[in-house]
Coordinates of C-alpha atoms in Angstrom, one line a residue:
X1 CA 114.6 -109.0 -74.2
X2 CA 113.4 -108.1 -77.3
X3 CA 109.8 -106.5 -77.6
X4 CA 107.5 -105.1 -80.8
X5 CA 105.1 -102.2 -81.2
X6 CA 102.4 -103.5 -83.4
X7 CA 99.9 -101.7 -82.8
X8 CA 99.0 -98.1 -81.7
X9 CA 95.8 -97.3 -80.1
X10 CA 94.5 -94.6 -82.5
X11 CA 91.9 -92.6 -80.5
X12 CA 93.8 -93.1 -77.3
X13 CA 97.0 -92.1 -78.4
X14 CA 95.3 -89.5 -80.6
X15 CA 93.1 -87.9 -77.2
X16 CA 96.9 -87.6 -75.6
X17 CA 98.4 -85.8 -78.7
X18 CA 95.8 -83.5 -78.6
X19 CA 96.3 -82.5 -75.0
X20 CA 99.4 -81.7 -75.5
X21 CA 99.2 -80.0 -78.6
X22 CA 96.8 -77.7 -77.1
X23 CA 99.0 -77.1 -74.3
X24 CA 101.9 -76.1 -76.7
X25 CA 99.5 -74.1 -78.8
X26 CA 99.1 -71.7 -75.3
X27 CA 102.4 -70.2 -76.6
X28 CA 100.9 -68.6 -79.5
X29 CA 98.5 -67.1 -77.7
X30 CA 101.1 -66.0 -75.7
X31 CA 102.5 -64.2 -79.0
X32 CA 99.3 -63.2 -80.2
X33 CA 97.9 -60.8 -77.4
X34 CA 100.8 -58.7 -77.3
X35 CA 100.3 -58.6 -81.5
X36 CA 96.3 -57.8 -80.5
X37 CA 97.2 -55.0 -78.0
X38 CA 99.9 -53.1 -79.5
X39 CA 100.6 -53.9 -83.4
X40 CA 98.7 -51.9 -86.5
X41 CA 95.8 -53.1 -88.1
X42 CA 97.4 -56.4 -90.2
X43 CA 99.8 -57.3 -87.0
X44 CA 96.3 -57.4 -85.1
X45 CA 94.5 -59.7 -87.5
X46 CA 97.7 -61.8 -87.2
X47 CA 97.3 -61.9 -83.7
X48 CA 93.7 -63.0 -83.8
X49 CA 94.9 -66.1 -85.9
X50 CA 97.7 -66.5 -83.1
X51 CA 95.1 -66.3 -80.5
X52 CA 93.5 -69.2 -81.8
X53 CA 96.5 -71.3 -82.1
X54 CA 95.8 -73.6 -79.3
X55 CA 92.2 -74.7 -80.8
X56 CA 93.8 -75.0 -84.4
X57 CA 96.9 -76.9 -83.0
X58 CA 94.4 -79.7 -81.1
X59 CA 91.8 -80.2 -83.7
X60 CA 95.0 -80.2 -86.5
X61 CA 97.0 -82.7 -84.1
X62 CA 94.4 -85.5 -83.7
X63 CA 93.5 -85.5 -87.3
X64 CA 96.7 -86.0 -88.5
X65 CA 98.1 -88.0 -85.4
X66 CA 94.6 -90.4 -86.5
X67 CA 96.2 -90.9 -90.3
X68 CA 99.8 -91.6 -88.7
X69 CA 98.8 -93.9 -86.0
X70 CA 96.2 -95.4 -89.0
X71 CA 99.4 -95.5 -91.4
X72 CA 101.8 -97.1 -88.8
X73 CA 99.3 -99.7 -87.9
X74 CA 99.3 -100.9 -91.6
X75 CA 103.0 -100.7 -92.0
X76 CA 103.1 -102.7 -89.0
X77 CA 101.2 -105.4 -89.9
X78 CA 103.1 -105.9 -92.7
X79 CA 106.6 -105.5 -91.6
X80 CA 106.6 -105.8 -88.2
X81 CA 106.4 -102.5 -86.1
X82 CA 109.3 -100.6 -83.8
X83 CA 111.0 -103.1 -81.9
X84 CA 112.6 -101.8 -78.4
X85 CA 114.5 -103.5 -75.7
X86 CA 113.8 -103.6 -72.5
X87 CA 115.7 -105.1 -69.1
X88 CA 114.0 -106.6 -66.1
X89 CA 115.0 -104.4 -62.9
X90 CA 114.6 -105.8 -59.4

């Protein structure tokens, strides 16, 4: 059985996104306290910018996952979106 996409929800889809984007973003400030604590003067500043990673990463996320979700659901309507299968399991 044949199925299409043809529309993404773009704030819901978007709110998920961000989640996760924020989640991975928890890795740079993984890398960016170590930078803080032991680097010179420049390394430090770097690691400030790391340390803000996960709020940059969410708020740059949802913007841009808004234009692609915007963008697909345009394209869609034109040419038909993503088509999947999908099997019936009992």
């Amino acid at each position: 059985m044949k199925k299409q996409i043809i529309r993404i929800s773009i704030i819901q889809s978007s709110k998920i996104l961000t989640v996760l984007y924020v989640l991975m973003g928890f890795i740079y400030t993984l890398i960016g306290i170590p930078m803080i604590i032991f680097g010179p003067k420049p390394l430090k500043i770097m690691g400030i910018i790391y340390l803000f990673g996960p709020i940059l990463m969410g708020i740059f996320g949802f913007i841009f996952f808004v234009i692609c979700a915007a963008i697909y659901n345009f394209l869609a309507s034109l040419l038909g979106g993503f088509e999947v299968q999908i099997k019936n399991i009992e």
